[in-house]
Amino acid sequence: MLLDSHGRQAVDLRVSLTDRCNLRCTYCMPEEGLQWLGKAELLTDEEIVRLVSLAVTELGVREVRFTGGEPLLRPGLVGIVAACAELAPRPELSLTSNGIGLARTARALREAGLDRVNVSLDTLDPQTFHTLTRRHRHQDVIDGLAAAEAVGLTPVKLNAVLMRGVNDHEAPALLDWCLERGYQLRFIEQMPLDAQHGWDRSRMITAGEILDLLATRFTLAPEPTTARGAAPAERWVVDGGRGTVGVIASVTRPFCRACDRTRLTADGQVRNCLFATGETDLRTALRDGASDAELGALWRAAMWGKKAGAGIDDPQFLQPDRPMSAIGG
């Protein structure tokens, strides 16, 4: 098992498949992009499958989420999913994506064994989408969502970040749009993981503000706290049962005490927390011929050192050097 010294067990593995992305979201990276990892630095498909297999069969991981960057840019994605779906015990397999390319890959991913998807979409307006992402790909995301629903990658979850003065007024419309289509919407507080370190706590739309915006159109009732478990989203029942909406308040309402995640970066580093300032190198050990037992020991030691909390709610919090695109969402 992957235990830490505070009594938590990591059963949810986030695997970044690439640091590359085909969008340039203002809250994630600069317009010119980043210095991407070289091919030799990235884990190979076989190395990813071996480490996921180790996590599932020996370390107690039950859920695997493929992330990026944009994981749909990984050429071997379908094969990686298929190999992980054959593991025993079989983990739940999901994917976090910006949705670009999902319309043409959804069926292959479903047939390979992917269970569901999380897609990022911050706005219903194509021009606002361009303002936020610096790309004209809004319809591609809409088509990707529809394709995921059509092939059974459900429930389709939609993640949205609100930016003050840009798309914050769209919160009620986004929820209404998702309810009509059966998508599960989750608003996420903007987190300090941008490559340019431009995050400003005072400019962030808080969970409280998000709920106030939604309350202008909907009646919200909190779900029982027992329904949340280790999930990061606090959820509310909309209009007496029309659907639910979630809010991930990573900054103002941290949920570290219930955290059950471990993370593997695209270059083979274990991160015991999204906001960790240190990593444990599995890639070098793996390529030097380490056994599964040796790799497992490194992974367990990495998780044992996990802090009680990320400290993100502390005004003196220091942002990690590595951006979200390198860490994996």
CSV table of C-alpha atoms in Angstrom, one decimal:
chain,number,residue,atom,x,y,z
A,1,MET,CA,0.0,0.0,0.0
A,2,LEU,CA,1.0,3.6,-0.4
A,3,LEU,CA,0.6,5.1,3.0
A,4,ASP,CA,1.7,8.4,4.5
A,5,SER,CA,2.6,9.2,8.0
A,6,HIS,CA,-0.7,10.9,8.5
A,7,GLY,CA,-2.8,7.8,8.0
A,8,ARG,CA,-3.9,8.4,4.4
A,9,GLN,CA,-3.7,5.7,1.7
A,10,ALA,CA,-3.2,6.7,-2.0
A,11,VAL,CA,-5.5,4.6,-4.2
A,12,ASP,CA,-5.9,7.2,-7.0
A,13,LEU,CA,-3.0,7.5,-9.5
A,14,ARG,CA,-2.7,10.4,-11.8
A,15,VAL,CA,-0.4,9.6,-14.8
A,16,SER,CA,0.8,12.5,-17.0
A,17,LEU,CA,1.5,11.2,-20.5
A,18,THR,CA,3.0,14.4,-21.9
A,19,ASP,CA,3.7,18.0,-20.9
A,20,ARG,CA,2.7,19.2,-24.4
A,21,CYS,CA,-0.6,20.9,-25.0
A,22,ASN,CA,-2.4,22.3,-28.1
A,23,LEU,CA,-4.0,25.2,-26.2
A,24,ARG,CA,-2.3,28.1,-24.4
A,25,CYS,CA,-4.7,28.8,-21.6
A,26,THR,CA,-3.9,32.1,-19.9
A,27,TYR,CA,-4.0,30.5,-16.4
A,28,CYS,CA,-1.7,27.7,-17.4
A,29,MET,CA,1.1,28.8,-19.7
A,30,PRO,CA,2.5,31.7,-21.8
A,31,GLU,CA,1.3,32.3,-25.3
A,32,GLU,CA,4.6,31.1,-26.8
A,33,GLY,CA,4.4,27.8,-24.9
A,34,LEU,CA,7.1,26.1,-22.9
A,35,GLN,CA,10.3,24.3,-23.3
A,36,TRP,CA,8.9,20.8,-23.7
A,37,LEU,CA,10.5,17.6,-22.4
A,38,GLY,CA,12.7,15.8,-24.9
A,39,LYS,CA,11.7,12.3,-26.1
A,40,ALA,CA,14.4,10.6,-24.1
A,41,GLU,CA,13.2,12.2,-20.9
A,42,LEU,CA,9.6,10.9,-21.3
A,43,LEU,CA,8.6,7.5,-20.1
A,44,THR,CA,8.1,5.1,-22.9
A,45,ASP,CA,4.7,3.4,-23.4
A,46,GLU,CA,6.1,0.2,-21.9
A,47,GLU,CA,7.6,2.0,-18.9
A,48,ILE,CA,4.2,3.7,-18.2
A,49,VAL,CA,2.4,0.4,-18.3
A,50,ARG,CA,5.0,-1.2,-16.0
A,51,LEU,CA,4.7,1.5,-13.4
A,52,VAL,CA,0.9,1.5,-13.6
A,53,SER,CA,0.9,-2.3,-13.3
A,54,LEU,CA,3.1,-2.0,-10.2
A,55,ALA,CA,0.8,0.6,-8.6
A,56,VAL,CA,-2.3,-1.5,-9.3
A,57,THR,CA,-1.1,-5.0,-8.5
A,58,GLU,CA,1.3,-4.3,-5.6
A,59,LEU,CA,0.6,-0.9,-4.2
A,60,GLY,CA,-3.1,-0.8,-3.8
A,61,VAL,CA,-4.1,1.7,-6.5
A,62,ARG,CA,-7.7,1.3,-7.7
A,63,GLU,CA,-8.2,4.3,-10.0
A,64,VAL,CA,-5.9,5.5,-12.8
A,65,ARG,CA,-6.4,8.9,-14.5
A,66,PHE,CA,-4.4,9.8,-17.6
A,67,THR,CA,-3.6,13.5,-17.8
A,68,GLY,CA,-1.1,15.9,-19.4
A,69,GLY,CA,-0.5,18.4,-20.8
A,70,GLU,CA,-3.0,17.1,-23.2
A,71,PRO,CA,-3.0,13.2,-23.1
A,72,LEU,CA,-4.7,12.9,-26.5
A,73,LEU,CA,-1.4,14.1,-28.0
A,74,ARG,CA,0.3,10.9,-26.8
A,75,PRO,CA,0.6,8.7,-29.9
A,76,GLY,CA,0.4,5.4,-27.9
A,77,LEU,CA,-2.5,6.4,-25.7
A,78,VAL,CA,-5.0,3.8,-27.0
A,79,GLY,CA,-2.4,1.0,-26.5
A,80,ILE,CA,-1.6,2.3,-23.0
A,81,VAL,CA,-5.2,2.3,-22.0
A,82,ALA,CA,-5.8,-1.2,-23.5
A,83,ALA,CA,-2.8,-2.6,-21.5
A,84,CYS,CA,-3.9,-1.1,-18.3
A,85,ALA,CA,-7.5,-2.4,-18.8
A,86,GLU,CA,-6.1,-5.9,-18.8
A,87,LEU,CA,-4.6,-5.6,-15.3
A,88,ALA,CA,-5.9,-7.7,-12.5
A,89,PRO,CA,-7.5,-6.3,-10.4
A,90,ARG,CA,-8.8,-4.0,-13.2
A,91,PRO,CA,-8.5,-0.3,-12.2
A,92,GLU,CA,-11.1,2.3,-13.1
A,93,LEU,CA,-9.6,4.2,-16.0
A,94,SER,CA,-10.4,7.8,-16.8
A,95,LEU,CA,-8.9,10.7,-18.9
A,96,THR,CA,-8.6,14.4,-18.3
A,97,SER,CA,-8.6,16.3,-21.6
A,98,ASN,CA,-9.2,19.6,-23.3
A,99,GLY,CA,-11.5,17.7,-25.7
A,100,ILE,CA,-9.6,18.6,-28.9
A,101,GLY,CA,-9.3,15.4,-30.8
A,102,LEU,CA,-11.8,13.5,-28.6
A,103,ALA,CA,-14.4,13.4,-31.4
A,104,ARG,CA,-12.1,11.1,-33.5
A,105,THR,CA,-10.6,9.1,-30.6
A,106,ALA,CA,-13.5,8.5,-28.2
A,107,ARG,CA,-14.7,5.3,-29.8
A,108,ALA,CA,-11.2,3.7,-29.9
A,109,LEU,CA,-10.5,4.8,-26.3
A,110,ARG,CA,-13.8,3.3,-25.2
A,111,GLU,CA,-13.1,0.0,-27.0
A,112,ALA,CA,-9.6,-0.1,-25.4
A,113,GLY,CA,-11.2,0.0,-22.0
A,114,LEU,CA,-11.4,3.7,-20.9
A,115,ASP,CA,-14.3,4.2,-18.5
A,116,ARG,CA,-15.0,8.0,-18.6
A,117,VAL,CA,-13.6,11.4,-19.4
A,118,ASN,CA,-13.2,14.8,-17.7
A,119,VAL,CA,-13.1,17.6,-20.3
A,120,SER,CA,-12.1,21.2,-19.6
A,121,LEU,CA,-14.4,23.9,-21.0
A,122,ASP,CA,-14.6,27.4,-19.4
A,123,THR,CA,-17.0,29.2,-21.7
A,124,LEU,CA,-19.9,28.7,-24.1
A,125,ASP,CA,-18.8,31.7,-26.2
A,126,PRO,CA,-16.2,30.9,-29.0
A,127,GLN,CA,-14.7,34.4,-28.8
A,128,THR,CA,-14.2,34.1,-25.0
A,129,PHE,CA,-12.7,30.7,-25.6
A,130,HIS,CA,-10.1,32.3,-27.9
A,131,THR,CA,-9.4,34.9,-25.3
A,132,LEU,CA,-8.8,32.2,-22.6
A,133,THR,CA,-7.0,29.6,-24.7
A,134,ARG,CA,-5.5,31.7,-27.6
A,135,ARG,CA,-6.9,29.2,-30.0
A,136,HIS,CA,-10.0,28.9,-32.2
A,137,ARG,CA,-11.0,25.4,-31.2
A,138,HIS,CA,-14.2,25.9,-29.3
A,139,GLN,CA,-16.4,23.7,-31.6
A,140,ASP,CA,-13.8,20.9,-31.4
A,141,VAL,CA,-14.4,20.7,-27.7
A,142,ILE,CA,-18.1,20.7,-28.1
A,143,ASP,CA,-17.9,17.9,-30.6
A,144,GLY,CA,-15.5,16.0,-28.3
A,145,LEU,CA,-18.0,16.1,-25.4
A,146,ALA,CA,-20.8,14.9,-27.6
A,147,ALA,CA,-18.7,12.0,-29.0
A,148,ALA,CA,-17.7,10.9,-25.5
A,149,GLU,CA,-21.4,10.8,-24.5
A,150,ALA,CA,-22.3,8.9,-27.6
A,151,VAL,CA,-19.8,6.1,-27.1
A,152,GLY,CA,-20.5,5.7,-23.4
A,153,LEU,CA,-17.5,7.4,-21.8
A,154,THR,CA,-19.9,8.4,-19.0
A,155,PRO,CA,-20.6,10.2,-16.8
A,156,VAL,CA,-19.0,13.0,-18.9
A,157,LYS,CA,-17.6,15.5,-16.4
A,158,LEU,CA,-16.9,19.0,-17.4
A,159,ASN,CA,-14.3,21.2,-15.6
A,160,ALA,CA,-14.5,25.0,-15.7
A,161,VAL,CA,-12.2,27.7,-14.3
A,162,LEU,CA,-13.8,31.2,-13.9
A,163,MET,CA,-11.6,34.2,-14.5
A,164,ARG,CA,-12.7,37.6,-13.1
A,165,GLY,CA,-14.0,39.9,-15.7
A,166,VAL,CA,-13.6,37.3,-18.5
A,167,ASN,CA,-16.1,34.5,-18.0
A,168,ASP,CA,-17.3,34.7,-14.4
A,169,HIS,CA,-20.7,35.9,-15.6
A,170,GLU,CA,-21.2,32.6,-17.5
A,171,ALA,CA,-21.4,30.4,-14.4
A,172,PRO,CA,-25.2,30.0,-14.4
A,173,ALA,CA,-25.3,29.5,-18.2
A,174,LEU,CA,-22.6,26.8,-18.1
A,175,LEU,CA,-24.5,24.9,-15.4
A,176,ASP,CA,-27.8,25.1,-17.3
A,177,TRP,CA,-26.1,23.9,-20.5
A,178,CYS,CA,-24.6,20.9,-18.7
A,179,LEU,CA,-27.8,20.0,-17.0
A,180,GLU,CA,-29.6,19.9,-20.3
A,181,ARG,CA,-27.0,17.5,-21.7
A,182,GLY,CA,-26.5,15.3,-18.7
A,183,TYR,CA,-22.9,16.5,-18.2
A,184,GLN,CA,-21.6,16.8,-14.6
A,185,LEU,CA,-20.1,20.3,-14.1
A,186,ARG,CA,-17.4,21.1,-11.6
A,187,PHE,CA,-16.1,24.6,-11.1
A,188,ILE,CA,-12.4,24.7,-10.0
A,189,GLU,CA,-10.8,27.6,-8.2
A,190,GLN,CA,-7.9,28.9,-10.2
A,191,MET,CA,-4.8,27.4,-8.7
A,192,PRO,CA,-1.2,28.6,-8.5
A,193,LEU,CA,0.2,26.2,-11.1
A,194,ASP,CA,0.8,28.5,-14.1
A,195,ALA,CA,4.2,28.5,-15.7
A,196,GLN,CA,4.5,32.3,-15.7
A,197,HIS,CA,3.7,32.5,-11.9
A,198,GLY,CA,1.1,35.1,-12.6
A,199,TRP,CA,-1.5,33.7,-10.2
A,200,ASP,CA,-2.9,36.4,-7.8
A,201,ARG,CA,-5.0,35.3,-4.8
A,202,SER,CA,-6.9,38.5,-4.8
A,203,ARG,CA,-8.0,38.1,-8.4
A,204,MET,CA,-9.2,34.5,-8.0
A,205,ILE,CA,-12.9,33.7,-8.1
A,206,THR,CA,-13.6,31.9,-4.8
A,207,ALA,CA,-15.9,29.0,-4.2
A,208,GLY,CA,-18.1,31.3,-2.2
A,209,GLU,CA,-18.4,33.7,-5.2
A,210,ILE,CA,-19.1,30.8,-7.5
A,211,LEU,CA,-22.0,29.6,-5.3
A,212,ASP,CA,-23.4,33.2,-5.1
A,213,LEU,CA,-23.3,33.4,-8.9
A,214,LEU,CA,-25.2,30.1,-9.3
A,215,ALA,CA,-27.7,31.1,-6.7
A,216,THR,CA,-28.9,33.9,-8.9
A,217,ARG,CA,-30.6,31.3,-11.1
A,218,PHE,CA,-30.7,28.0,-9.2
A,219,THR,CA,-31.7,26.6,-5.8
A,220,LEU,CA,-28.7,24.7,-4.4
A,221,ALA,CA,-28.7,22.2,-1.5
A,222,PRO,CA,-25.5,20.6,-0.3
A,223,GLU,CA,-25.2,16.9,-0.6
A,224,PRO,CA,-24.5,15.0,2.6
A,225,THR,CA,-20.8,15.2,3.5
A,226,THR,CA,-20.7,11.4,3.6
A,227,ALA,CA,-21.4,11.3,-0.2
A,228,ARG,CA,-18.1,13.2,-0.9
A,229,GLY,CA,-15.6,10.7,0.4
A,230,ALA,CA,-12.1,11.6,-0.9
A,231,ALA,CA,-13.5,13.4,-3.9
A,232,PRO,CA,-12.1,17.0,-4.2
A,233,ALA,CA,-15.5,18.5,-5.3
A,234,GLU,CA,-18.1,19.6,-2.8
A,235,ARG,CA,-21.4,18.9,-4.6
A,236,TRP,CA,-24.8,20.6,-4.5
A,237,VAL,CA,-28.1,19.3,-5.6
A,238,VAL,CA,-29.7,21.7,-8.1
A,239,ASP,CA,-33.4,22.7,-8.0
A,240,GLY,CA,-34.4,19.8,-5.8
A,241,GLY,CA,-32.9,17.1,-8.0
A,242,ARG,CA,-32.5,18.4,-11.5
A,243,GLY,CA,-28.8,17.4,-11.3
A,244,THR,CA,-25.7,18.3,-9.3
A,245,VAL,CA,-22.9,20.7,-9.5
A,246,GLY,CA,-19.5,20.5,-7.9
A,247,VAL,CA,-17.0,23.1,-6.7
A,248,ILE,CA,-13.4,22.3,-6.1
A,249,ALA,CA,-12.2,24.8,-3.6
A,250,SER,CA,-8.5,23.9,-3.6
A,251,VAL,CA,-7.4,27.3,-2.3
A,252,THR,CA,-10.1,28.5,0.1
A,253,ARG,CA,-11.4,25.1,1.4
A,254,PRO,CA,-8.4,22.7,1.1
A,255,PHE,CA,-9.3,19.0,1.3
A,256,CYS,CA,-5.9,17.6,2.1
A,257,ARG,CA,-7.0,15.5,5.1
A,258,ALA,CA,-9.0,13.2,2.7
A,259,CYS,CA,-6.4,13.2,-0.1
A,260,ASP,CA,-6.0,9.7,-1.7
A,261,ARG,CA,-3.8,10.6,-4.7
A,262,THR,CA,-0.3,9.8,-5.9
A,263,ARG,CA,1.1,11.3,-9.1
A,264,LEU,CA,3.5,10.1,-11.8
A,265,THR,CA,4.9,12.8,-14.2
A,266,ALA,CA,5.5,12.3,-17.9
A,267,ASP,CA,9.3,12.0,-17.1
A,268,GLY,CA,8.8,9.4,-14.4
A,269,GLN,CA,8.8,11.4,-11.2
A,270,VAL,CA,6.5,10.6,-8.2
A,271,ARG,CA,4.8,13.6,-6.7
A,272,ASN,CA,3.1,13.0,-3.5
A,273,CYS,CA,1.1,16.2,-3.7
A,274,LEU,CA,0.0,18.5,-6.6
A,275,PHE,CA,1.8,21.4,-4.8
A,276,ALA,CA,4.9,19.5,-3.7
A,277,THR,CA,8.2,21.2,-4.2
A,278,GLY,CA,10.1,17.9,-4.4
A,279,GLU,CA,9.9,14.7,-6.5
A,280,THR,CA,11.2,11.1,-6.4
A,281,ASP,CA,12.8,9.8,-9.5
A,282,LEU,CA,11.5,6.4,-10.7
A,283,ARG,CA,12.7,6.7,-14.3
A,284,THR,CA,16.4,6.5,-13.5
A,285,ALA,CA,15.9,3.5,-11.2
A,286,LEU,CA,13.7,1.8,-13.8
A,287,ARG,CA,16.2,2.3,-16.6
A,288,ASP,CA,19.1,1.2,-14.3
A,289,GLY,CA,17.3,-2.2,-14.0
A,290,ALA,CA,15.5,-1.8,-10.7
A,291,SER,CA,13.2,-4.6,-9.7
A,292,ASP,CA,9.5,-4.1,-9.0
A,293,ALA,CA,10.3,-4.5,-5.3
A,294,GLU,CA,12.9,-1.8,-5.5
A,295,LEU,CA,10.6,0.6,-7.5
A,296,GLY,CA,7.8,-0.1,-5.0
A,297,ALA,CA,10.1,0.8,-2.1
A,298,LEU,CA,11.0,4.1,-3.7
A,299,TRP,CA,7.3,4.9,-4.3
A,300,ARG,CA,6.3,3.9,-0.8
A,301,ALA,CA,9.0,6.1,0.7
A,302,ALA,CA,7.9,9.0,-1.5
A,303,MET,CA,4.3,8.8,-0.2
A,304,TRP,CA,5.3,8.3,3.4
A,305,GLY,CA,6.9,11.7,3.4
A,306,LYS,CA,3.8,13.5,2.2
A,307,LYS,CA,3.0,16.6,4.3
A,308,ALA,CA,-0.3,16.9,6.2
A,309,GLY,CA,-1.4,19.7,3.9
A,310,ALA,CA,-0.3,21.7,0.9
A,311,GLY,CA,-0.4,25.0,2.7
A,312,ILE,CA,-2.2,26.6,-0.2
A,313,ASP,CA,-4.5,28.4,2.1
A,314,ASP,CA,-1.5,30.1,3.7
A,315,PRO,CA,-0.8,33.6,2.3
A,316,GLN,CA,2.9,32.7,2.5
A,317,PHE,CA,2.4,29.7,0.2
A,318,LEU,CA,5.2,29.2,-2.3
A,319,GLN,CA,4.2,28.1,-5.8
A,320,PRO,CA,5.9,24.9,-7.2
A,321,ASP,CA,8.5,25.5,-9.9
A,322,ARG,CA,7.0,23.0,-12.2
A,323,PRO,CA,3.8,24.1,-14.0
A,324,MET,CA,0.5,22.1,-14.3
A,325,SER,CA,1.4,21.0,-17.8
A,326,ALA,CA,4.5,19.2,-16.5
A,327,ILE,CA,2.9,17.9,-13.3
A,328,GLY,CA,-0.3,16.5,-14.7
A,329,GLY,CA,-3.8,17.6,-13.6
